[in-house]
Amino acid sequence: MNPKKILTVIGARPQFIKASAVSALLRDTRDLHEVVVHTGQHFDANMSDVFFAELGMDPPAHHCAVHGGTHGDMTGRMLIEIEKLLLREEPDAVLVYGDTNSTLAGALAAVKLHIPVAHVEAGLRSFNPRSPEEVNRSLTDRVARWLFTPTEIAGAHLLREGAAPDRIDQVGDVMYDVALHHGGRVGEDGGVLDRLREEHGVRPGAYCLATIHRAENTDHPARLGAIVAALTSFARDIKVVLPLHPRTRGILAQQGKLEALERALVLVEPQGYLSMVQLEKYAALIATDSGGVQKEAYFHRVPCVTLRDETEWVELLEAGWNRLAPPVDPAAVLDCLHASLGSKGKDVAPYGAGDAARRIVQRLLRDLHQDSRVDRH
Ligand code: UDP
């Protein structure tokens, strides 16, 4: 059998992490051959290179070096670069992950050239039409041939929107695969926790880990202000460790809020995956606006407060592990942080069995080899 070529488009931190699980299997699958394109959306060493190194990924075959600019500008430049690569590589399928501009650009470039698209993490919905992630994920789902869903609820959303059932494959969450595979490598001793213990008195089990990067928070001064105020008050009772996303750092610096925050919290650079897992695993509480970090909190059985108005990962709200704290009123956010400390939820298993990557690869292998003309749109 001639191997079928899969061109993977990734560009942002969570995509490197998700792709690591699938790419490892593709590398071992004789009849599939993967070519990885990095759009350049995240480019700092600690937002990109570290993940390739830590998670055992080969360097990307192509790098588009597209970052910055407005959404339209960034997505448009990616579209141009990805189209050129698709014409040159002539893949049998294009694989995209999640909900970033890189996801949408990859999907759109492919579907216009009649190359079938596989979307990993399909069907998630926040039902917030103003969120750039919601736009990216729902448009990608619309054009994808394979909709690999992480949860039952995601599949139900797709069916309600009219997706044909044979396009939907509930494989589970690839992030769970990665957490199972790499989470065990991380213990309490050594690493970033040792450094934070020495330099800031941060003790395992006795700190709150926070992350903030979503545009709906960072680009709205009142919302960002509410988060900063709540975390600053919370830090009087418990150490708050905040690995600061470069965009959030830039905005806080512009608003003159960085120095006060630095005095109140333990600010650190964005972490590599293994350091982040260590920080998550030994936190007393996680406060975040990240999609991935909400789930990882549960994978490590740490209670979580989500600093958003809504979440697409609703299962953990129902199970009691996660609470929504819309960053509007700092006092309400602070109350929620206090109420969540020490709380536990129900044991649930909405994210599959940790074999999502294997199921994705098997389905692609089967469909691509069964019919090389695979239902091109
Ligand atoms: N992450 C990381 N270092 C950090 C912050 C996050 O490795 O400093 C990881 C985190 O563990 C998770 C992923 O990045 O696996 C989540 O990405 P992010 O929060 O950027 O995006 P989202 O999940 O909201 O799309």
Short mmCIF file of C-alpha atoms and ligand atoms in Angstrom, two decimals:
data_model
loop_
_atom_site.label_atom_id
_atom_site.label_comp_id
_atom_site.label_asym_id
_atom_site.label_seq_id
_atom_site.Cartn_x
_atom_site.Cartn_y
_atom_site.Cartn_z
CA MET A 1 0.00 0.00 0.00
CA ASN A 2 1.23 3.49 -0.82
CA PRO A 3 1.20 5.57 2.35
CA LYS A 4 -1.45 8.31 2.40
CA LYS A 5 -0.21 11.76 3.23
CA ILE A 6 -1.75 13.73 6.10
CA LEU A 7 -0.84 17.38 6.37
CA THR A 8 -1.26 18.65 9.94
CA VAL A 9 -1.70 22.37 10.55
CA ILE A 10 -0.84 23.61 14.04
CA GLY A 11 0.31 26.96 15.36
CA ALA A 12 -0.72 27.60 18.96
CA ARG A 13 0.40 26.16 22.28
CA PRO A 14 -2.56 23.86 22.98
CA GLN A 15 -2.31 22.48 19.44
CA PHE A 16 1.28 21.35 19.91
CA ILE A 17 0.16 19.49 23.03
CA LYS A 18 -2.87 17.88 21.35
CA ALA A 19 -0.96 16.99 18.19
CA SER A 20 1.85 15.33 20.14
CA ALA A 21 -0.39 12.34 20.90
CA VAL A 22 -1.58 11.84 17.31
CA SER A 23 1.77 12.62 15.66
CA ALA A 24 3.53 9.98 17.78
CA LEU A 25 1.13 7.33 16.46
CA LEU A 26 1.26 8.58 12.88
CA ARG A 27 5.03 8.28 12.98
CA ASP A 28 4.59 4.57 13.82
CA THR A 29 1.88 3.93 11.21
CA ARG A 30 3.47 2.62 8.05
CA ASP A 31 0.57 3.39 5.73
CA LEU A 32 0.18 7.01 6.79
CA HIS A 33 2.74 9.74 6.43
CA GLU A 34 2.44 13.03 8.30
CA VAL A 35 3.76 16.41 7.19
CA VAL A 36 3.50 19.07 9.91
CA VAL A 37 2.97 22.75 9.11
CA HIS A 38 3.54 25.31 11.87
CA THR A 39 1.69 28.52 11.04
CA GLY A 40 3.78 30.59 13.45
CA GLN A 41 0.80 31.86 15.49
CA HIS A 42 2.78 31.20 18.70
CA PHE A 43 6.49 31.59 18.12
CA ASP A 44 8.34 32.33 21.40
CA ALA A 45 10.58 29.48 22.52
CA ASN A 46 8.47 29.01 25.66
CA MET A 47 5.19 29.09 23.71
CA SER A 48 6.33 26.75 20.93
CA ASP A 49 9.77 25.04 20.78
CA VAL A 50 9.62 23.73 24.34
CA PHE A 51 6.56 21.61 23.50
CA PHE A 52 8.18 19.96 20.49
CA ALA A 53 11.22 19.11 22.60
CA GLU A 54 9.39 17.93 25.74
CA LEU A 55 6.68 15.96 24.01
CA GLY A 56 9.04 14.19 21.62
CA MET A 57 7.75 15.77 18.41
CA ASP A 58 9.77 16.13 15.25
CA PRO A 59 10.36 19.74 14.18
CA PRO A 60 7.68 20.91 11.70
CA ALA A 61 8.43 20.31 8.02
CA HIS A 62 7.21 23.83 7.17
CA HIS A 63 7.02 27.06 9.12
CA CYS A 64 4.80 29.88 7.80
CA ALA A 65 6.04 32.52 10.30
CA VAL A 66 2.64 34.23 10.46
CA HIS A 67 1.79 35.93 13.74
CA GLY A 68 0.31 39.14 15.05
CA GLY A 69 -2.19 41.43 13.36
CA THR A 70 -5.97 41.43 13.51
CA HIS A 71 -7.92 38.20 13.17
CA GLY A 72 -8.67 38.77 9.48
CA ASP A 73 -5.13 39.79 8.70
CA MET A 74 -3.58 36.82 10.50
CA THR A 75 -6.04 34.28 9.14
CA GLY A 76 -5.69 35.67 5.62
CA ARG A 77 -1.90 35.45 5.63
CA MET A 78 -2.09 31.90 6.96
CA LEU A 79 -4.56 30.97 4.25
CA ILE A 80 -2.16 32.18 1.56
CA GLU A 81 0.80 30.30 3.01
CA ILE A 82 -1.09 27.08 3.72
CA GLU A 83 -2.63 27.01 0.25
CA LYS A 84 0.84 27.19 -1.33
CA LEU A 85 1.98 24.28 0.80
CA LEU A 86 -1.12 22.23 0.00
CA LEU A 87 -0.54 22.72 -3.71
CA ARG A 88 3.05 21.62 -3.30
CA GLU A 89 2.48 18.70 -0.89
CA GLU A 90 -0.80 17.41 -2.38
CA PRO A 91 -1.90 15.64 0.83
CA ASP A 92 -4.76 13.14 1.00
CA ALA A 93 -6.20 14.84 4.10
CA VAL A 94 -5.61 17.87 6.31
CA LEU A 95 -5.69 17.52 10.10
CA VAL A 96 -6.53 20.51 12.31
CA TYR A 97 -7.02 20.91 16.05
CA GLY A 98 -9.21 23.03 18.29
CA ASP A 99 -10.38 26.54 17.62
CA THR A 100 -7.62 28.99 16.72
CA ASN A 101 -7.05 31.05 13.58
CA SER A 102 -4.61 28.32 12.48
CA THR A 103 -7.47 25.79 12.70
CA LEU A 104 -9.78 27.83 10.52
CA ALA A 105 -7.10 28.79 7.99
CA GLY A 106 -6.02 25.14 7.61
CA ALA A 107 -9.59 23.94 7.16
CA LEU A 108 -10.56 26.66 4.72
CA ALA A 109 -7.44 26.34 2.57
CA ALA A 110 -7.97 22.58 2.34
CA VAL A 111 -11.69 22.51 1.61
CA LYS A 112 -11.27 25.05 -1.22
CA LEU A 113 -8.82 22.64 -2.82
CA HIS A 114 -11.22 19.72 -2.24
CA ILE A 115 -8.91 18.08 0.27
CA PRO A 116 -10.87 16.41 3.10
CA VAL A 117 -10.43 17.92 6.55
CA ALA A 118 -10.23 16.12 9.89
CA HIS A 119 -11.13 18.27 12.90
CA VAL A 120 -9.95 17.11 16.30
CA GLU A 121 -11.99 18.58 19.18
CA ALA A 122 -15.05 19.03 16.99
CA GLY A 123 -18.50 19.95 18.26
CA LEU A 124 -17.57 22.09 21.24
CA ARG A 125 -19.83 25.09 21.66
CA SER A 126 -19.80 27.98 24.11
CA PHE A 127 -22.78 29.55 22.29
CA ASN A 128 -21.04 32.90 22.55
CA PRO A 129 -21.09 34.15 18.93
CA ARG A 130 -18.68 36.98 19.74
CA SER A 131 -15.92 34.64 20.83
CA PRO A 132 -13.26 34.19 18.12
CA GLU A 133 -12.81 30.57 19.22
CA GLU A 134 -16.54 29.87 18.69
CA VAL A 135 -16.36 31.30 15.16
CA ASN A 136 -13.27 29.27 14.33
CA ARG A 137 -14.58 25.98 15.69
CA SER A 138 -18.07 26.14 14.23
CA LEU A 139 -16.88 27.13 10.75
CA THR A 140 -14.26 24.38 10.83
CA ASP A 141 -16.91 21.84 11.83
CA ARG A 142 -19.08 23.00 8.96
CA VAL A 143 -16.47 22.03 6.34
CA ALA A 144 -14.76 19.04 7.96
CA ARG A 145 -15.18 15.52 6.58
CA TRP A 146 -14.22 13.90 9.92
CA LEU A 147 -15.54 15.39 13.15
CA PHE A 148 -13.56 13.82 16.00
CA THR A 149 -15.46 14.76 19.14
CA PRO A 150 -14.08 14.70 22.68
CA THR A 151 -17.41 14.26 24.49
CA GLU A 152 -20.96 13.02 24.00
CA ILE A 153 -22.33 16.54 24.32
CA ALA A 154 -20.07 17.75 21.49
CA GLY A 155 -21.51 15.05 19.22
CA ALA A 156 -25.06 16.07 20.18
CA HIS A 157 -24.32 19.69 19.18
CA LEU A 158 -23.14 18.54 15.77
CA LEU A 159 -26.17 16.34 15.18
CA ARG A 160 -28.45 19.22 16.15
CA GLU A 161 -26.65 21.40 13.60
CA GLY A 162 -27.35 18.81 10.91
CA ALA A 163 -23.97 17.04 10.60
CA ALA A 164 -24.34 13.58 9.05
CA PRO A 165 -23.74 10.92 11.73
CA ASP A 166 -21.05 9.16 9.68
CA ARG A 167 -18.89 12.29 9.86
CA ILE A 168 -18.97 12.23 13.67
CA ASP A 169 -16.64 9.98 15.65
CA GLN A 170 -16.63 10.25 19.44
CA VAL A 171 -13.04 9.34 20.15
CA GLY A 172 -12.51 11.12 23.49
CA ASP A 173 -10.19 13.96 24.34
CA VAL A 174 -6.62 13.86 23.04
CA MET A 175 -5.58 16.11 25.94
CA TYR A 176 -6.57 13.31 28.29
CA ASP A 177 -4.27 10.97 26.33
CA VAL A 178 -1.42 13.42 26.80
CA ALA A 179 -2.18 13.95 30.50
CA LEU A 180 -2.18 10.19 31.11
CA HIS A 181 0.98 9.65 29.13
CA HIS A 182 3.06 12.52 30.49
CA GLY A 183 1.30 13.36 33.79
CA GLY A 184 2.84 10.35 35.51
CA ARG A 185 6.34 11.61 34.68
CA VAL A 186 5.84 14.54 37.05
CA GLY A 187 6.27 14.36 40.83
CA GLU A 188 6.28 16.90 43.64
CA ASP A 189 10.05 17.24 43.89
CA GLY A 190 12.36 19.16 41.62
CA GLY A 191 11.36 21.33 38.71
CA VAL A 192 9.59 24.64 38.91
CA LEU A 193 7.96 23.84 42.29
CA ASP A 194 11.37 23.57 43.98
CA ARG A 195 12.37 26.93 42.56
CA LEU A 196 9.12 28.59 43.63
CA ARG A 197 9.40 27.06 47.09
CA GLU A 198 12.89 28.49 47.52
CA GLU A 199 12.25 31.87 45.96
CA HIS A 200 8.66 32.56 47.03
CA GLY A 201 7.71 30.09 49.77
CA VAL A 202 5.20 28.34 47.49
CA ARG A 203 4.33 24.97 49.07
CA PRO A 204 2.79 21.97 47.27
CA GLY A 205 -0.92 21.71 47.99
CA ALA A 206 -1.08 25.27 49.32
CA TYR A 207 -1.27 27.62 46.36
CA CYS A 208 -3.64 28.70 43.63
CA LEU A 209 -2.48 28.37 40.02
CA ALA A 210 -3.96 30.97 37.66
CA THR A 211 -3.84 31.53 33.89
CA ILE A 212 -5.41 34.38 31.86
CA HIS A 213 -5.13 34.75 28.11
CA ARG A 214 -8.56 34.82 26.46
CA ALA A 215 -9.34 37.91 24.38
CA GLU A 216 -12.77 38.23 26.02
CA ASN A 217 -10.84 39.01 29.24
CA THR A 218 -7.58 40.57 28.15
CA ASP A 219 -9.15 42.96 25.63
CA HIS A 220 -11.75 44.34 28.04
CA PRO A 221 -10.16 46.51 30.73
CA ALA A 222 -13.11 46.13 33.13
CA ARG A 223 -13.01 42.32 32.95
CA LEU A 224 -9.22 42.13 33.19
CA GLY A 225 -9.42 44.62 36.08
CA ALA A 226 -11.94 42.42 37.89
CA ILE A 227 -9.67 39.37 37.54
CA VAL A 228 -6.61 41.29 38.70
CA ALA A 229 -8.50 42.72 41.70
CA ALA A 230 -9.93 39.34 42.73
CA LEU A 231 -6.59 37.50 42.41
CA THR A 232 -4.79 40.28 44.29
CA SER A 233 -7.25 40.01 47.21
CA PHE A 234 -7.12 36.21 47.12
CA ALA A 235 -3.31 36.36 47.30
CA ARG A 236 -3.59 37.80 50.82
CA ASP A 237 -4.83 34.36 51.94
CA ILE A 238 -3.00 31.95 49.65
CA LYS A 239 -0.06 32.24 47.24
CA VAL A 240 -1.24 32.75 43.68
CA VAL A 241 1.13 31.54 40.94
CA LEU A 242 0.44 33.06 37.52
CA PRO A 243 2.39 31.89 34.44
CA LEU A 244 1.81 34.96 32.35
CA HIS A 245 0.87 34.61 28.68
CA PRO A 246 2.93 37.07 26.58
CA ARG A 247 -0.18 38.87 25.28
CA THR A 248 -1.60 39.32 28.78
CA ARG A 249 1.78 40.55 29.99
CA GLY A 250 1.90 43.13 27.20
CA ILE A 251 -1.61 44.41 27.95
CA LEU A 252 -1.06 44.59 31.72
CA ALA A 253 2.20 46.48 31.14
CA GLN A 254 0.42 48.92 28.82
CA GLN A 255 -2.24 49.53 31.46
CA GLY A 256 0.42 50.07 34.14
CA LYS A 257 -0.91 47.11 36.18
CA LEU A 258 2.05 44.78 35.93
CA GLU A 259 4.17 46.04 38.82
CA ALA A 260 1.39 45.95 41.41
CA LEU A 261 0.47 42.47 40.25
CA GLU A 262 4.08 41.37 40.49
CA ARG A 263 4.17 42.49 44.13
CA ALA A 264 0.97 40.65 45.04
CA LEU A 265 1.25 37.41 43.04
CA VAL A 266 4.02 35.04 42.02
CA LEU A 267 4.39 35.89 38.34
CA VAL A 268 6.33 33.42 36.21
CA GLU A 269 7.05 33.01 32.52
CA PRO A 270 4.84 30.68 30.43
CA GLN A 271 5.76 27.14 31.43
CA GLY A 272 6.66 24.09 29.41
CA TYR A 273 4.09 21.29 29.51
CA LEU A 274 5.77 19.22 32.23
CA SER A 275 6.29 22.23 34.53
CA MET A 276 2.69 23.23 33.94
CA VAL A 277 1.49 19.75 34.84
CA GLN A 278 3.56 19.90 38.02
CA LEU A 279 2.02 23.25 38.94
CA GLU A 280 -1.48 21.93 38.21
CA LYS A 281 -1.05 18.64 40.04
CA TYR A 282 0.05 20.18 43.33
CA ALA A 283 -2.21 23.25 43.35
CA ALA A 284 -4.97 23.62 45.94
CA LEU A 285 -7.07 25.44 43.34
CA ILE A 286 -6.85 26.46 39.69
CA ALA A 287 -8.36 29.72 38.39
CA THR A 288 -8.28 30.00 34.63
CA ASP A 289 -9.91 31.17 31.42
CA SER A 290 -8.16 28.42 29.45
CA GLY A 291 -10.11 25.56 27.92
CA GLY A 292 -7.35 23.01 28.33
CA VAL A 293 -6.42 23.96 31.87
CA GLN A 294 -10.04 23.49 33.07
CA LYS A 295 -9.89 19.85 32.02
CA GLU A 296 -6.37 19.26 33.26
CA ALA A 297 -7.52 20.53 36.68
CA TYR A 298 -9.99 17.64 36.71
CA PHE A 299 -7.48 15.11 35.34
CA HIS A 300 -5.43 15.88 38.46
CA ARG A 301 -8.56 16.19 40.67
CA VAL A 302 -7.94 19.83 41.56
CA PRO A 303 -10.99 22.13 41.92
CA CYS A 304 -11.24 24.84 39.29
CA VAL A 305 -12.77 28.28 38.92
CA THR A 306 -13.34 29.32 35.31
CA LEU A 307 -12.98 33.05 34.81
CA ARG A 308 -15.51 33.28 31.98
CA ASP A 309 -19.24 33.76 31.43
CA GLU A 310 -19.63 30.32 29.92
CA THR A 311 -17.61 27.25 29.04
CA GLU A 312 -17.79 24.61 26.35
CA TRP A 313 -16.57 21.97 28.86
CA VAL A 314 -19.89 21.85 30.73
CA GLU A 315 -19.48 18.30 32.07
CA LEU A 316 -17.18 19.50 34.84
CA LEU A 317 -19.63 22.17 35.98
CA GLU A 318 -22.28 19.49 36.36
CA ALA A 319 -19.86 17.18 38.18
CA GLY A 320 -19.04 19.94 40.68
CA TRP A 321 -15.30 20.20 39.89
CA ASN A 322 -15.57 23.51 38.09
CA ARG A 323 -17.47 26.74 38.81
CA LEU A 324 -18.02 29.70 36.55
CA ALA A 325 -16.98 33.09 37.88
CA PRO A 326 -17.78 35.70 35.23
CA PRO A 327 -15.14 38.39 35.66
CA VAL A 328 -17.54 41.24 36.22
CA ASP A 329 -17.67 41.85 39.95
CA PRO A 330 -14.34 41.27 41.76
CA ALA A 331 -16.11 40.50 45.05
CA ALA A 332 -18.19 37.75 43.42
CA VAL A 333 -15.08 36.25 41.80
CA LEU A 334 -13.30 36.33 45.16
CA ASP A 335 -16.26 34.61 46.86
CA CYS A 336 -16.19 31.90 44.23
CA LEU A 337 -12.44 31.36 44.71
CA HIS A 338 -12.92 31.00 48.47
CA ALA A 339 -15.92 28.70 48.08
CA SER A 340 -14.03 26.43 45.68
CA LEU A 341 -10.96 25.94 47.87
CA GLY A 342 -11.05 22.41 49.23
CA SER A 343 -14.20 21.47 47.31
CA LYS A 344 -14.48 18.19 45.43
CA GLY A 345 -16.88 16.94 42.78
CA LYS A 346 -18.19 13.62 41.51
CA ASP A 347 -16.00 11.09 39.73
CA VAL A 348 -17.01 11.25 36.07
CA ALA A 349 -15.44 10.05 32.83
CA PRO A 350 -16.66 12.31 30.02
CA TYR A 351 -13.35 12.41 28.09
CA GLY A 352 -12.99 8.84 26.94
CA ALA A 353 -10.44 6.22 27.86
CA GLY A 354 -7.20 7.96 26.97
CA ASP A 355 -7.10 6.32 23.53
CA ALA A 356 -8.47 9.20 21.44
CA ALA A 357 -5.31 9.48 19.34
CA ARG A 358 -5.35 5.78 18.49
CA ARG A 359 -8.99 5.96 17.43
CA ILE A 360 -8.33 9.00 15.24
CA VAL A 361 -5.42 7.35 13.48
CA GLN A 362 -7.35 4.09 12.97
CA ARG A 363 -10.31 5.89 11.42
CA LEU A 364 -8.10 7.92 9.09
CA LEU A 365 -6.14 4.84 8.11
CA ARG A 366 -9.31 2.91 7.34
CA ASP A 367 -11.10 5.67 5.43
CA LEU A 368 -8.13 6.95 3.46
CA HIS A 369 -7.10 3.51 2.30
CA GLN A 370 -10.60 2.23 1.67
CA ASP A 371 -11.39 5.00 -0.73
CA SER A 372 -8.64 7.26 -1.95
CA ARG A 373 -11.28 9.58 -3.37
CA VAL A 374 -12.75 10.09 0.15
CA ASP A 375 -15.87 12.11 -0.21
CA ARG A 376 -14.21 15.36 -1.22
CA HIS A 377 -16.41 18.42 -0.70
N1 UDP B 1 0.07 25.40 29.30
C1 UDP B 1 1.43 25.27 29.40
N2 UDP B 1 2.15 26.31 29.96
C2 UDP B 1 1.53 27.43 30.45
C3 UDP B 1 0.13 27.54 30.34
C4 UDP B 1 -0.58 26.50 29.73
O1 UDP B 1 2.02 24.26 29.00
O2 UDP B 1 2.23 28.32 30.94
C5 UDP B 1 -0.67 24.28 28.68
C6 UDP B 1 -1.76 23.72 29.54
O3 UDP B 1 -1.24 22.77 30.44
C7 UDP B 1 -2.70 23.13 28.52
C8 UDP B 1 -2.55 24.07 27.35
O4 UDP B 1 -1.33 24.77 27.54
O5 UDP B 1 -2.27 21.84 28.12
C9 UDP B 1 -3.69 25.04 27.32
O6 UDP B 1 -3.42 26.03 26.41
P1 UDP B 1 -4.01 27.49 26.49
O7 UDP B 1 -4.48 27.78 27.87
O8 UDP B 1 -3.00 28.38 25.87
O9 UDP B 1 -5.21 27.44 25.44
P2 UDP B 1 -6.71 26.91 25.49
O10 UDP B 1 -6.72 25.57 26.12
O11 UDP B 1 -7.53 27.92 26.22
O12 UDP B 1 -7.11 26.85 24.05
#
